[in-house]
Amino acid sequence: MEAAQRVHKGLEGVYVLESSLCLIDTEHGKLYYVGYDVEELAEKSSYEEVSYLLLNGRLPRRSEFEAFLTKLRSEMELTPEEKRDVQYAAKRTGPMDALAAFYLFASKDPPQAKDQMEHAIKAVAKAGSVLGNTIRVQRGEEPIESQPELGIAGNLIYLVTSKRPEQYQVEFLDDILILHAEHGVPASTFGAVVTASTLSDVYSSIVTGLMTLKGPLHGGAAEAAYYQFVEIGDPDRVESWLERTLAEKRRVMGFGHRVYKIYDPRAKYVKAMAARAAELAGGRVKTLYEIAVRLEQAAIEKLSSRGLFPNVDFWTPIVYTAIGIPPGYFTAVFAVSRVVGWVAHVLEYWKDNRLIRPLHLYTGPEPGQRYVPIEARG
Ligand code: SDX
């Protein structure tokens, strides 16, 4: 078989586009957004400022950031029609699908090419308000007004808890939103770009991203990791659980990564947050954390020789629980963050658009099969 004809299953190791948005340094276990170390961005920046960075390719001057914040905050409020859309979808489907429904409704008037950045900013601004009100409706409550001055992280916590959030909760969620904002072309981002490459619109690209992120091998892992901690139930049961799990060829959720074969730098940062969350929240958060610590240690012992280490989804369940985010919504919080990565890649790809249309290697029957009428087929 010609080398050019070899199939790269799962596109493993294949470069499908050029991008300046992030660098994943797998050798040193570092992640950079437009050259900035994400750990420094998590410590010193905000999700809003990182969104500006990803959408514009540089950090804003003060006046630019203030204008950007004003625009974002003006869009964080849901219009009465948007609230009705959220209520309709939230009553009929899960959180990821409800987010997708919102963007489907938004794409009914596809934006003109010249307005795509405006719509990208609007899409980023709306995500947290849509999710927060989706959680309310699915708990039997009414949607409420957003509090834009709390920022995207603070407003999401406010909508979920109906209370002004503690400062540590806002910091935790803002850091998590920063750490999940962009990661090159994982399945969901690649899907969003495939949709954009046909010159569909930015909202439709987000719908593709959402429906792809939903899978347990991708964005669904944090929720699965939470339930594995619950299933273990006690730190002293970790080793026996792990033995059984690996013997049954099941996977440790929140472990392993297609690109990182060492500790995911985001996971390292979230682990420190989880330790603080366990101290601050105590109770079952502390128990979950203790289970996670034992499981990390035992699983690294068993799996690290195969390049399997914790990824970003291993520690987030502890922090989400401390913030008051229910496990069924962990993936949707990831999505709220990644909306900016999806739209940033779409806008970047459109600068030099090329329809994405790979080939398939034919393995079917010899062409020219003779058609036999059904009566004669026995
Ligand atoms: C995200 O790509 C991104 O950037 C994604 C992401 C982002 O920011 O967008 O980082 C977010 O998706 C993080 C990944 C979250 N998913 C999980 O935690 C689910 C559990 N992990 C996996 O299923 C797995 O590690 C993947 C899917 C993440 C990556 O798998 P690969 O690269 O396709 O590797 P593979 O499935 O071919 O596994 C290689 C071997 C297999 O063993 P063998 O069949 O060769 O004997 O490693 C084993 C696997 O069974 N393996 C695991 C394992 N992950 C892989 N064994 C136990 N536990 C695991 N978690």
Short mmCIF file of C-alpha atoms and ligand atoms in Angstrom, two decimals, residues 12 24 179-180 182-189 213 216-219 221-222 246 249-261 264 266 303 306 308 311-313 334 338, ligand 1:
data_model
loop_
_atom_site.label_atom_id
_atom_site.label_comp_id
_atom_site.label_asym_id
_atom_site.label_seq_id
_atom_site.Cartn_x
_atom_site.Cartn_y
_atom_site.Cartn_z
CA GLU A 12 -3.74 10.33 15.27
CA ILE A 24 0.80 22.12 23.91
CA LEU A 179 -7.83 26.36 31.88
CA HIS A 180 -10.56 24.83 29.68
CA GLU A 182 -8.60 26.32 24.39
CA HIS A 183 -6.60 23.18 23.62
CA GLY A 184 -5.79 23.00 19.92
CA VAL A 185 -7.94 20.67 17.83
CA PRO A 186 -9.50 18.04 20.07
CA ALA A 187 -12.52 16.34 18.53
CA SER A 188 -14.96 19.12 19.47
CA THR A 189 -12.85 21.98 18.10
CA LEU A 213 -17.70 17.47 23.52
CA PRO A 216 -17.49 10.43 27.69
CA LEU A 217 -14.12 10.01 25.97
CA HIS A 218 -13.89 13.81 25.70
CA GLY A 219 -15.80 16.36 27.75
CA ALA A 221 -15.00 12.55 31.60
CA ALA A 222 -15.28 14.91 34.58
CA LEU A 246 -8.32 -2.67 35.23
CA LYS A 249 -10.55 -3.58 31.04
CA ARG A 250 -12.51 -0.52 32.23
CA ARG A 251 -10.86 2.91 32.17
CA VAL A 252 -9.97 5.26 35.00
CA MET A 253 -11.89 8.36 34.00
CA GLY A 254 -9.86 11.55 34.09
CA PHE A 255 -6.72 9.58 33.20
CA GLY A 256 -4.93 9.35 29.89
CA HIS A 257 -4.77 11.73 26.96
CA ARG A 258 -4.23 11.51 23.22
CA VAL A 259 -1.56 14.25 23.37
CA TYR A 260 -0.21 14.39 26.94
CA LYS A 261 1.71 11.27 27.89
CA ASP A 264 -1.60 17.40 32.08
CA ARG A 266 -4.06 21.91 33.73
CA LEU A 303 -0.54 3.18 34.46
CA ARG A 306 2.05 3.42 29.62
CA LEU A 308 -1.29 7.44 31.40
CA ASN A 311 -5.83 14.88 32.70
CA VAL A 312 -7.81 18.08 33.26
CA ASP A 313 -11.00 16.14 34.07
CA PHE A 334 -16.47 22.79 30.30
CA ARG A 338 -14.63 26.13 25.40
C1 SDX B 1 -10.30 15.78 27.22
O1 SDX B 1 -7.66 16.05 23.17
C2 SDX B 1 -7.89 17.03 24.01
O2 SDX B 1 -7.24 18.07 24.03
C3 SDX B 1 -9.08 16.82 24.91
C4 SDX B 1 -9.12 17.70 26.15
C5 SDX B 1 -9.43 19.14 25.78
O3 SDX B 1 -8.99 20.04 26.50
O4 SDX B 1 -10.23 19.33 24.81
O5 SDX B 1 -7.87 17.64 26.83
C6 SDX B 1 -10.21 17.26 27.11
O6 SDX B 1 -11.02 15.18 26.46
C7 SDX B 1 -9.43 15.06 28.22
C8 SDX B 1 -9.60 13.52 28.12
C9 SDX B 1 -10.79 13.13 28.99
N1 SDX B 1 -11.14 11.71 28.79
C10 SDX B 1 -10.96 10.82 29.77
O7 SDX B 1 -10.41 11.04 30.85
C11 SDX B 1 -11.54 9.45 29.45
C12 SDX B 1 -10.55 8.38 29.87
N2 SDX B 1 -9.39 8.45 28.98
C13 SDX B 1 -9.40 7.77 27.78
O8 SDX B 1 -10.42 6.98 27.38
C14 SDX B 1 -8.22 7.95 26.86
O9 SDX B 1 -7.09 8.12 27.61
C15 SDX B 1 -8.38 9.06 25.84
C16 SDX B 1 -9.60 8.85 25.05
C17 SDX B 1 -8.43 10.37 26.53
C18 SDX B 1 -7.18 9.03 24.93
O10 SDX B 1 -7.10 7.77 24.43
P1 SDX B 1 -6.26 7.37 23.15
O11 SDX B 1 -5.13 8.29 22.89
O12 SDX B 1 -7.20 7.13 22.03
O13 SDX B 1 -5.63 6.08 23.68
P2 SDX B 1 -6.26 4.66 23.53
O14 SDX B 1 -7.74 4.71 23.81
O15 SDX B 1 -5.78 4.09 22.25
O16 SDX B 1 -5.58 3.85 24.77
C19 SDX B 1 -4.24 3.40 24.66
C20 SDX B 1 -4.13 2.30 25.71
C21 SDX B 1 -5.28 1.31 25.64
O17 SDX B 1 -4.81 0.10 26.14
P3 SDX B 1 -4.53 -1.10 25.07
O18 SDX B 1 -5.83 -1.31 24.33
O19 SDX B 1 -3.40 -0.60 24.18
O20 SDX B 1 -4.15 -2.27 25.95
O21 SDX B 1 -4.23 2.90 27.02
C22 SDX B 1 -5.37 2.40 27.68
C23 SDX B 1 -6.28 1.83 26.62
O22 SDX B 1 -7.09 0.81 27.17
N3 SDX B 1 -6.03 3.52 28.33
C24 SDX B 1 -6.49 3.49 29.57
C25 SDX B 1 -7.01 4.79 29.80
N4 SDX B 1 -6.83 5.54 28.71
C26 SDX B 1 -6.22 4.74 27.80
N5 SDX B 1 -6.53 2.50 30.50
C27 SDX B 1 -7.09 2.82 31.68
N6 SDX B 1 -7.61 4.04 31.98
C28 SDX B 1 -7.58 5.04 31.07
N7 SDX B 1 -8.09 6.22 31.36
#
